[in-house]
Amino acid sequence: MHIVVPDEFNSGETRVPLIPEHAAKLVKAGLEVSVESGLGKKIEVTDDAYVSAGAKVFSDRNELFRKADIIVRLHKPSKEEINKLKEGCVYASLLDPFNEKELIETFMERGVSAISMEMIPRTTLAQKMDVLSSQASLAGYVAVILGAERLNKILPMMMTPAGTIKPAHVFIIGAGVAGLQAIATAKRMGARVSAFDTRPVVEEQVKSLGARFVKVDLGETGQTEGGYAKALTGEQLQKQREEMAKVCASADIVITTAQLFGRKAPVIITKEMVQGMQPGSVLIDLAVESGGNIEGSRIDKEVDVNGILIIGLTNLPGRVPVHASQMYSANMFYLIDQYWNAKEKSFNLDLEDEIIRGCLITHQKKICNEMILNFYNK
Ligand code: NAD
């Protein structure tokens, strides 16, 4: 069974999907691993390091695609790349299947088994394969560092002979994986931290990190079976905005991370709310790629609105690519290791298995994922 890791050509991608440490473990488990020459360059990992790990290094990208039994990658392929794969090949990466119907159909027609890493269930058993969590915690960390760097103030309180400096106020909206890491980072840096989430269970987690939980009575909110937030009604969202506006007015940094699984992110901060903030404040929209939580945020842009900065930079984990690669690579290793049968030399895509049922989108020339099928047939 041959695992292939082609280089990423997405603009600005700095992460690497498989590092030598995990390549070595896969080789030890009886798999053959081949990588494209230059794969590790962005994180200072040489081709020789992969060779020392027992992998082979190839320069001919087409040859790599042709020989793959399993492709390990960060991003979705082009249609041309799918057409180079042999029937029965497994392709595992982030795939954005809700928005990529055509690509999913190409996988299906070609007989490629597509694994969408964002669809790995959020369960205890699957935690070690969960790339959304591993990358989101880094994004939360980087968001605070970025905000601190752009802010024209310091974060901690400072008592000096020249006077006392008050701590900066950081407000985090959405306290999932990224939000909780952002809270912890801002607290460590000495800021005063407030946070809000529509899932009531989060209040305890926010408080345990030493932050203030902003209480808003929105009536029934709750979460889905998978632990994701439910969408608010128009009325609830309006009420949320009114309460958030008050907190934003006193915040120096606002970080929004509010997402709705498989749907467009809710707009929580309106233009009027931005205008109600103090000049010099910084907003960071971590949901910018799924529609944005902040009106006026733009993908990969920093927008200045009367002295208030709205940051919509994407791929924040890519700003710490060594650790982002290390975690993504570990997630991939655990996924393969879990389903690799060394005795039979086969990769078991068992649709009875809860994790496989969640993340496998196409198999044996069919779309086999129930959630995606329902979504496409809506
Ligand atoms: P996410 O990225 O889907 O959303 C981020 C946060 O935004 C969530 O906490 C959500 O409740 C919140 N949100 C949505 N709409 C909002 C609004 N209008 N205002 C404020 N906040 C809003 O979430 P995530 O970080 O991927 O986590 C999703 C769930 O998965 C959570 O329940 C988390 O605990 C769970 N999880 C479980 C595991 C595990 O058990 N292995 C691992 C990771 C995450």
GROMACS .gro file of C-alpha atoms and ligand atoms in nm:
model
  422
    1MET     CA    1   0.000   0.000   0.000
    2HIS     CA    2   0.155   0.323  -0.118
    3ILE     CA    3   0.104   0.658   0.060
    4VAL     CA    4   0.184   0.962  -0.150
    5VAL     CA    5   0.227   1.321  -0.033
    6PRO     CA    6   0.237   1.576  -0.315
    7ASP     CA    7   0.357   1.932  -0.249
    8GLU     CA    8   0.089   2.197  -0.184
    9PHE     CA    9   0.065   2.464  -0.448
   10ASN     CA   10  -0.207   2.673  -0.281
   11SER     CA   11  -0.090   3.029  -0.261
   12GLY     CA   12   0.044   3.120   0.077
   13GLU     CA   13   0.025   2.766   0.221
   14THR     CA   14   0.316   2.718   0.457
   15ARG     CA   15   0.207   2.395   0.626
   16VAL     CA   16   0.316   2.043   0.536
   17PRO     CA   17   0.069   1.752   0.568
   18LEU     CA   18   0.317   1.480   0.668
   19ILE     CA   19   0.643   1.535   0.855
   20PRO     CA   20   0.932   1.282   0.862
   21GLU     CA   21   0.849   1.168   1.218
   22HIS     CA   22   0.512   1.034   1.103
   23ALA     CA   23   0.643   0.913   0.766
   24ALA     CA   24   0.884   0.692   0.967
   25LYS     CA   25   0.599   0.554   1.178
   26LEU     CA   26   0.398   0.468   0.867
   27VAL     CA   27   0.698   0.297   0.710
   28LYS     CA   28   0.748   0.102   1.032
   29ALA     CA   29   0.383  -0.004   1.016
   30GLY     CA   30   0.454  -0.163   0.677
   31LEU     CA   31   0.341   0.112   0.439
   32GLU     CA   32   0.541   0.257   0.154
   33VAL     CA   33   0.568   0.639   0.167
   34SER     CA   34   0.663   0.870  -0.122
   35VAL     CA   35   0.678   1.249  -0.109
   36GLU     CA   36   0.729   1.515  -0.372
   37SER     CA   37   1.073   1.673  -0.369
   38GLY     CA   38   1.073   2.001  -0.174
   39LEU     CA   39   0.766   1.908   0.035
   40GLY     CA   40   0.919   2.011   0.368
   41LYS     CA   41   1.105   2.319   0.246
   42LYS     CA   42   0.865   2.569   0.403
   43ILE     CA   43   0.931   2.433   0.751
   44GLU     CA   44   1.304   2.379   0.692
   45VAL     CA   45   1.269   2.001   0.647
   46THR     CA   46   1.492   1.862   0.375
   47ASP     CA   47   1.429   1.580   0.127
   48ASP     CA   48   1.709   1.394   0.305
   49ALA     CA   49   1.508   1.399   0.628
   50TYR     CA   50   1.226   1.214   0.450
   51VAL     CA   51   1.476   0.967   0.303
   52SER     CA   52   1.620   0.906   0.651
   53ALA     CA   53   1.265   0.838   0.768
   54GLY     CA   54   1.241   0.561   0.509
   55ALA     CA   55   1.035   0.752   0.251
   56LYS     CA   56   1.113   0.790  -0.118
   57VAL     CA   57   1.142   1.133  -0.279
   58PHE     CA   58   1.013   1.196  -0.633
   59SER     CA   59   1.031   1.499  -0.859
   60ASP     CA   60   0.779   1.376  -1.114
   61ARG     CA   61   0.444   1.489  -0.972
   62ASN     CA   62   0.238   1.301  -1.234
   63GLU     CA   63   0.411   0.977  -1.151
   64LEU     CA   64   0.334   1.031  -0.783
   65PHE     CA   65  -0.036   1.081  -0.852
   66ARG     CA   66  -0.047   0.769  -1.071
   67LYS     CA   67   0.111   0.536  -0.816
   68ALA     CA   68  -0.084   0.649  -0.507
   69ASP     CA   69  -0.306   0.413  -0.308
   70ILE     CA   70  -0.357   0.681  -0.043
   71ILE     CA   71  -0.296   1.053  -0.094
   72VAL     CA   72  -0.233   1.263   0.216
   73ARG     CA   73  -0.278   1.634   0.169
   74LEU     CA   74  -0.399   1.961   0.323
   75HIS     CA   75  -0.613   2.088   0.038
   76LYS     CA   76  -0.860   1.963  -0.219
   77PRO     CA   77  -0.722   1.864  -0.559
   78SER     CA   78  -0.805   2.007  -0.900
   79LYS     CA   79  -1.028   1.799  -1.129
   80GLU     CA   80  -0.723   1.727  -1.346
   81GLU     CA   81  -0.543   1.585  -1.045
   82ILE     CA   82  -0.837   1.357  -0.960
   83ASN     CA   83  -0.829   1.225  -1.316
   84LYS     CA   84  -0.467   1.118  -1.268
   85LEU     CA   85  -0.557   0.895  -0.970
   86LYS     CA   86  -0.623   0.526  -1.012
   87GLU     CA   87  -0.961   0.377  -0.931
   88GLY     CA   88  -0.988   0.273  -0.566
   89CYS     CA   89  -0.734   0.531  -0.448
   90VAL     CA   90  -0.806   0.708  -0.115
   91TYR     CA   91  -0.770   1.088  -0.108
   92ALA     CA   92  -0.761   1.244   0.243
   93SER     CA   93  -0.753   1.621   0.298
   94LEU     CA   94  -0.973   1.917   0.388
   95LEU     CA   95  -1.237   1.906   0.112
   96ASP     CA   96  -1.512   2.155   0.204
   97PRO     CA   97  -1.771   1.902   0.075
   98PHE     CA   98  -2.078   2.120   0.144
   99ASN     CA   99  -1.951   2.376  -0.108
  100GLU     CA  100  -1.769   2.145  -0.351
  101LYS     CA  101  -2.042   1.934  -0.507
  102GLU     CA  102  -1.878   1.921  -0.849
  103LEU     CA  103  -1.546   1.807  -0.706
  104ILE     CA  104  -1.716   1.541  -0.493
  105GLU     CA  105  -1.896   1.415  -0.805
  106THR     CA  106  -1.563   1.394  -0.987
  107PHE     CA  107  -1.422   1.183  -0.702
  108MET     CA  108  -1.731   0.961  -0.728
  109GLU     CA  109  -1.715   0.920  -1.106
  110ARG     CA  110  -1.343   0.839  -1.091
  111GLY     CA  111  -1.399   0.576  -0.818
  112VAL     CA  112  -1.176   0.758  -0.567
  113SER     CA  113  -1.260   0.723  -0.197
  114ALA     CA  114  -1.257   1.081  -0.068
  115ILE     CA  115  -1.203   1.145   0.303
  116SER     CA  116  -1.298   1.491   0.424
  117MET     CA  117  -1.088   1.572   0.728
  118GLU     CA  118  -1.336   1.839   0.844
  119MET     CA  119  -1.604   1.567   0.870
  120ILE     CA  120  -1.416   1.354   1.125
  121PRO     CA  121  -1.672   1.325   1.409
  122ARG     CA  122  -1.604   1.538   1.717
  123THR     CA  123  -1.594   1.237   1.951
  124THR     CA  124  -1.345   1.125   2.214
  125LEU     CA  125  -1.237   0.831   1.997
  126ALA     CA  126  -1.166   1.053   1.697
  127GLN     CA  127  -0.997   1.336   1.889
  128LYS     CA  128  -0.646   1.238   1.779
  129MET     CA  129  -0.750   1.264   1.410
  130ASP     CA  130  -0.940   1.591   1.450
  131VAL     CA  131  -0.768   1.847   1.227
  132LEU     CA  132  -1.039   2.109   1.288
  133SER     CA  133  -0.946   2.109   1.656
  134SER     CA  134  -0.571   2.095   1.611
  135GLN     CA  135  -0.569   2.381   1.361
  136ALA     CA  136  -0.838   2.585   1.542
  137SER     CA  137  -0.643   2.595   1.868
  138LEU     CA  138  -0.344   2.738   1.681
  139ALA     CA  139  -0.571   2.988   1.503
  140GLY     CA  140  -0.703   3.106   1.841
  141TYR     CA  141  -0.349   3.154   1.969
  142VAL     CA  142  -0.230   3.337   1.656
  143ALA     CA  143  -0.538   3.565   1.655
  144VAL     CA  144  -0.443   3.703   1.996
  145ILE     CA  145  -0.077   3.748   1.900
  146LEU     CA  146  -0.184   3.926   1.580
  147GLY     CA  147  -0.429   4.147   1.767
  148ALA     CA  148  -0.168   4.234   2.029
  149GLU     CA  149   0.080   4.326   1.758
  150ARG     CA  150  -0.165   4.551   1.571
  151LEU     CA  151  -0.302   4.719   1.887
  152ASN     CA  152  -0.142   5.049   1.983
  153LYS     CA  153  -0.145   4.951   2.350
  154ILE     CA  154   0.001   4.678   2.571
  155LEU     CA  155  -0.215   4.393   2.701
  156PRO     CA  156  -0.113   4.356   3.069
  157MET     CA  157  -0.161   4.591   3.357
  158MET     CA  158   0.162   4.768   3.446
  159MET     CA  159   0.230   4.953   3.768
  160THR     CA  160   0.527   5.182   3.722
  161PRO     CA  161   0.665   5.493   3.898
  162ALA     CA  162   0.527   5.682   3.598
  163GLY     CA  163   0.176   5.561   3.668
  164THR     CA  164  -0.049   5.260   3.630
  165ILE     CA  165  -0.151   5.122   3.294
  166LYS     CA  166  -0.488   4.946   3.284
  167PRO     CA  167  -0.499   4.602   3.118
  168ALA     CA  168  -0.642   4.590   2.767
  169HIS     CA  169  -0.988   4.438   2.728
  170VAL     CA  170  -1.013   4.142   2.488
  171PHE     CA  171  -1.361   4.023   2.393
  172ILE     CA  172  -1.402   3.680   2.234
  173ILE     CA  173  -1.724   3.583   2.060
  174GLY     CA  174  -1.762   3.208   2.009
  175ALA     CA  175  -1.587   2.995   2.271
  176GLY     CA  176  -1.532   2.668   2.083
  177VAL     CA  177  -1.185   2.527   2.028
  178ALA     CA  178  -1.037   2.846   1.875
  179GLY     CA  179  -1.218   3.078   2.117
  180LEU     CA  180  -1.110   2.890   2.428
  181GLN     CA  181  -0.747   2.892   2.314
  182ALA     CA  182  -0.777   3.265   2.239
  183ILE     CA  183  -0.914   3.324   2.591
  184ALA     CA  184  -0.628   3.127   2.747
  185THR     CA  185  -0.367   3.312   2.538
  186ALA     CA  186  -0.509   3.658   2.613
  187LYS     CA  187  -0.526   3.574   2.983
  188ARG     CA  188  -0.162   3.457   2.981
  189MET     CA  189  -0.067   3.787   2.821
  190GLY     CA  190  -0.233   3.974   3.106
  191ALA     CA  191  -0.544   4.110   2.930
  192ARG     CA  192  -0.888   4.144   3.088
  193VAL     CA  193  -1.093   3.889   2.895
  194SER     CA  194  -1.468   3.859   2.830
  195ALA     CA  195  -1.633   3.594   2.617
  196PHE     CA  196  -1.971   3.492   2.483
  197ASP     CA  197  -2.114   3.181   2.317
  198THR     CA  198  -2.470   3.075   2.241
  199ARG     CA  199  -2.411   2.726   2.381
  200PRO     CA  200  -2.484   2.755   2.755
  201VAL     CA  201  -2.248   2.462   2.840
  202VAL     CA  202  -1.954   2.685   2.749
  203GLU     CA  203  -2.003   2.926   3.040
  204GLU     CA  204  -1.824   2.697   3.288
  205GLN     CA  205  -1.530   2.647   3.048
  206VAL     CA  206  -1.492   3.022   2.997
  207LYS     CA  207  -1.498   3.087   3.370
  208SER     CA  208  -1.248   2.810   3.440
  209LEU     CA  209  -1.000   2.998   3.221
  210GLY     CA  210  -1.046   3.305   3.440
  211ALA     CA  211  -1.250   3.506   3.188
  212ARG     CA  212  -1.587   3.676   3.236
  213PHE     CA  213  -1.881   3.514   3.059
  214VAL     CA  214  -2.114   3.775   2.910
  215LYS     CA  215  -2.468   3.672   3.001
  216VAL     CA  216  -2.735   3.731   2.737
  217ASP     CA  217  -3.085   3.593   2.775
  218LEU     CA  218  -3.159   3.463   2.426
  219GLY     CA  219  -3.418   3.204   2.529
  220GLU     CA  220  -3.374   2.853   2.384
  221THR     CA  221  -3.035   2.814   2.207
  222GLY     CA  222  -2.860   2.482   2.279
  223GLN     CA  223  -2.648   2.266   2.055
  224THR     CA  224  -2.680   1.988   1.800
  225GLU     CA  225  -2.614   1.622   1.881
  226GLY     CA  226  -2.261   1.665   1.747
  227GLY     CA  227  -2.198   1.955   1.989
  228TYR     CA  228  -2.225   2.230   1.727
  229ALA     CA  229  -2.422   2.552   1.781
  230LYS     CA  230  -2.774   2.580   1.643
  231ALA     CA  231  -2.853   2.883   1.426
  232LEU     CA  232  -3.027   3.167   1.611
  233THR     CA  233  -3.357   3.312   1.496
  234GLY     CA  234  -3.351   3.666   1.349
  235GLU     CA  235  -3.491   3.800   1.676
  236GLN     CA  236  -3.231   3.621   1.889
  237LEU     CA  237  -2.949   3.744   1.667
  238GLN     CA  238  -3.076   4.102   1.695
  239LYS     CA  239  -3.084   4.073   2.076
  240GLN     CA  240  -2.733   3.926   2.072
  241ARG     CA  241  -2.604   4.218   1.863
  242GLU     CA  242  -2.751   4.474   2.104
  243GLU     CA  243  -2.575   4.312   2.400
  244MET     CA  244  -2.249   4.254   2.211
  245ALA     CA  245  -2.246   4.623   2.104
  246LYS     CA  246  -2.218   4.729   2.468
  247VAL     CA  247  -1.920   4.500   2.534
  248CYS     CA  248  -1.751   4.588   2.203
  249ALA     CA  249  -1.766   4.959   2.293
  250SER     CA  250  -1.525   4.897   2.581
  251ALA     CA  251  -1.309   4.636   2.405
  252ASP     CA  252  -0.961   4.696   2.264
  253ILE     CA  253  -0.951   4.366   2.073
  254VAL     CA  254  -1.254   4.169   1.954
  255ILE     CA  255  -1.198   3.818   1.818
  256THR     CA  256  -1.492   3.644   1.653
  257THR     CA  257  -1.491   3.268   1.594
  258ALA     CA  258  -1.864   3.193   1.561
  259GLN     CA  259  -1.935   2.919   1.308
  260LEU     CA  260  -2.236   2.706   1.220
  261PHE     CA  261  -2.134   2.364   1.089
  262GLY     CA  262  -2.202   2.332   0.715
  263ARG     CA  263  -2.368   2.676   0.699
  264LYS     CA  264  -2.273   3.039   0.648
  265ALA     CA  265  -2.138   3.202   0.965
  266PRO     CA  266  -2.374   3.449   1.139
  267VAL     CA  267  -2.306   3.823   1.105
  268ILE     CA  268  -2.274   3.926   1.468
  269ILE     CA  269  -2.093   4.261   1.447
  270THR     CA  270  -2.263   4.513   1.220
  271LYS     CA  271  -2.111   4.829   1.068
  272GLU     CA  272  -2.291   5.038   1.332
  273MET     CA  273  -2.138   4.826   1.610
  274VAL     CA  274  -1.790   4.876   1.462
  275GLN     CA  275  -1.850   5.250   1.452
  276GLY     CA  276  -1.946   5.241   1.821
  277MET     CA  277  -1.599   5.114   1.913
  278GLN     CA  278  -1.301   5.324   2.019
  279PRO     CA  279  -1.056   5.434   1.748
  280GLY     CA  280  -0.742   5.221   1.769
  281SER     CA  281  -0.942   4.903   1.845
  282VAL     CA  282  -0.875   4.586   1.649
  283LEU     CA  283  -1.126   4.324   1.532
  284ILE     CA  284  -1.022   3.982   1.404
  285ASP     CA  285  -1.272   3.772   1.210
  286LEU     CA  286  -1.178   3.404   1.226
  287ALA     CA  287  -1.498   3.314   1.041
  288VAL     CA  288  -1.412   3.531   0.739
  289GLU     CA  289  -1.384   3.232   0.502
  290SER     CA  290  -1.728   3.099   0.586
  291GLY     CA  291  -1.901   3.432   0.530
  292GLY     CA  292  -1.766   3.637   0.822
  293ASN     CA  293  -1.896   3.740   1.165
  294ILE     CA  294  -1.806   4.106   1.110
  295GLU     CA  295  -1.969   4.327   0.851
  296GLY     CA  296  -1.690   4.477   0.641
  297SER     CA  297  -1.430   4.206   0.699
  298ARG     CA  298  -1.264   4.094   0.377
  299ILE     CA  299  -1.076   3.774   0.302
  300ASP     CA  300  -0.700   3.825   0.346
  301LYS     CA  301  -0.737   4.200   0.396
  302GLU     CA  302  -0.695   4.444   0.683
  303VAL     CA  303  -0.963   4.711   0.652
  304ASP     CA  304  -0.934   5.044   0.836
  305VAL     CA  305  -1.274   5.192   0.931
  306ASN     CA  306  -1.215   5.538   1.084
  307GLY     CA  307  -0.915   5.414   1.282
  308ILE     CA  308  -1.070   5.078   1.375
  309LEU     CA  309  -0.893   4.784   1.214
  310ILE     CA  310  -1.086   4.480   1.085
  311ILE     CA  311  -0.853   4.188   1.015
  312GLY     CA  312  -0.979   3.910   0.786
  313LEU     CA  313  -0.656   3.717   0.737
  314THR     CA  314  -0.702   3.347   0.661
  315ASN     CA  315  -0.489   3.043   0.738
  316LEU     CA  316  -0.373   3.172   1.076
  317PRO     CA  317  -0.230   2.826   1.165
  318GLY     CA  318  -0.006   2.873   0.860
  319ARG     CA  319   0.167   3.155   1.053
  320VAL     CA  320   0.305   2.893   1.292
  321PRO     CA  321   0.369   2.626   1.028
  322VAL     CA  322   0.607   2.406   1.226
  323HIS     CA  323   0.352   2.326   1.495
  324ALA     CA  324   0.056   2.338   1.255
  325SER     CA  325   0.231   2.078   1.036
  326GLN     CA  326   0.328   1.869   1.335
  327MET     CA  327  -0.032   1.851   1.454
  328TYR     CA  328  -0.193   1.800   1.113
  329SER     CA  329   0.061   1.529   1.033
  330ALA     CA  330  -0.010   1.354   1.364
  331ASN     CA  331  -0.386   1.366   1.293
  332MET     CA  332  -0.322   1.205   0.953
  333PHE     CA  333  -0.095   0.941   1.099
  334TYR     CA  334  -0.355   0.841   1.359
  335LEU     CA  335  -0.625   0.816   1.092
  336ILE     CA  336  -0.418   0.587   0.871
  337ASP     CA  337  -0.283   0.385   1.161
  338GLN     CA  338  -0.635   0.323   1.293
  339TYR     CA  339  -0.761   0.168   0.968
  340TRP     CA  340  -0.443   0.007   0.832
  341ASN     CA  341  -0.444  -0.369   0.866
  342ALA     CA  342  -0.075  -0.461   0.853
  343LYS     CA  343  -0.141  -0.837   0.835
  344GLU     CA  344  -0.374  -0.817   0.538
  345LYS     CA  345  -0.195  -0.512   0.395
  346SER     CA  346  -0.525  -0.333   0.345
  347PHE     CA  347  -0.682  -0.002   0.444
  348ASN     CA  348  -1.026  -0.078   0.588
  349LEU     CA  349  -1.290   0.171   0.488
  350ASP     CA  350  -1.562   0.003   0.689
  351LEU     CA  351  -1.886   0.196   0.658
  352GLU     CA  352  -2.009   0.038   0.981
  353ASP     CA  353  -1.732   0.229   1.163
  354GLU     CA  354  -1.858   0.555   1.314
  355ILE     CA  355  -1.553   0.763   1.218
  356ILE     CA  356  -1.540   0.631   0.860
  357ARG     CA  357  -1.916   0.682   0.824
  358GLY     CA  358  -1.866   1.044   0.927
  359CYS     CA  359  -1.569   1.140   0.710
  360LEU     CA  360  -1.583   0.917   0.401
  361ILE     CA  361  -1.769   1.109   0.131
  362THR     CA  362  -1.733   0.892  -0.180
  363HIS     CA  363  -1.664   0.520  -0.206
  364GLN     CA  364  -1.704   0.259  -0.481
  365LYS     CA  365  -1.840   0.515  -0.728
  366LYS     CA  366  -2.111   0.639  -0.489
  367ILE     CA  367  -2.157   0.932  -0.253
  368CYS     CA  368  -2.175   0.728   0.066
  369ASN     CA  369  -2.198   1.006   0.327
  370GLU     CA  370  -2.551   1.047   0.456
  371MET     CA  371  -2.512   1.407   0.572
  372ILE     CA  372  -2.365   1.520   0.238
  373LEU     CA  373  -2.625   1.324   0.037
  374ASN     CA  374  -2.907   1.489   0.235
  375PHE     CA  375  -2.747   1.829   0.188
  376TYR     CA  376  -2.708   1.785  -0.192
  377ASN     CA  377  -3.063   1.650  -0.229
  378LYS     CA  378  -3.220   1.935  -0.029
  379NAD     P1  379  -1.726   2.598   1.563
  379NAD     O1  380  -1.596   2.632   1.498
  379NAD     O2  381  -1.832   2.530   1.485
  379NAD     O3  382  -1.788   2.734   1.624
  379NAD     C1  383  -1.713   2.813   1.715
  379NAD     C2  384  -1.800   2.855   1.831
  379NAD     O4  385  -1.894   2.954   1.786
  379NAD     C3  386  -1.885   2.743   1.891
  379NAD     O5  387  -1.852   2.731   2.028
  379NAD     C4  388  -2.028   2.788   1.869
  379NAD     O6  389  -2.114   2.751   1.975
  379NAD     C5  390  -2.011   2.938   1.861
  379NAD     N1  391  -2.123   3.014   1.799
  379NAD     C6  392  -2.202   2.982   1.693
  379NAD     N2  393  -2.292   3.081   1.669
  379NAD     C7  394  -2.267   3.178   1.761
  379NAD     C8  395  -2.322   3.306   1.787
  379NAD     N3  396  -2.425   3.356   1.717
  379NAD     N4  397  -2.270   3.379   1.888
  379NAD     C9  398  -2.167   3.331   1.963
  379NAD     N5  399  -2.111   3.212   1.943
  379NAD    C10  400  -2.160   3.136   1.844
  379NAD     O7  401  -1.701   2.515   1.696
  379NAD     P2  402  -1.581   2.417   1.732
  379NAD     O8  403  -1.476   2.492   1.801
  379NAD     O9  404  -1.545   2.341   1.611
  379NAD    O10  405  -1.652   2.322   1.836
  379NAD    C11  406  -1.777   2.261   1.803
  379NAD    C12  407  -1.817   2.161   1.906
  379NAD    O11  408  -1.738   2.044   1.897
  379NAD    C13  409  -1.806   2.207   2.050
  379NAD    O12  410  -1.914   2.154   2.121
  379NAD    C14  411  -1.679   2.144   2.097
  379NAD    O13  412  -1.673   2.127   2.237
  379NAD    C15  413  -1.692   2.013   2.027
  379NAD     N6  414  -1.563   1.945   2.013
  379NAD    C16  415  -1.556   1.818   2.062
  379NAD    C17  416  -1.438   1.750   2.047
  379NAD    C18  417  -1.426   1.613   2.097
  379NAD    O14  418  -1.503   1.568   2.178
  379NAD     N7  419  -1.334   1.539   2.045
  379NAD    C19  420  -1.330   1.808   1.983
  379NAD    C20  421  -1.344   1.937   1.935
  379NAD    C21  422  -1.462   2.005   1.949
   0.00000   0.00000   0.00000
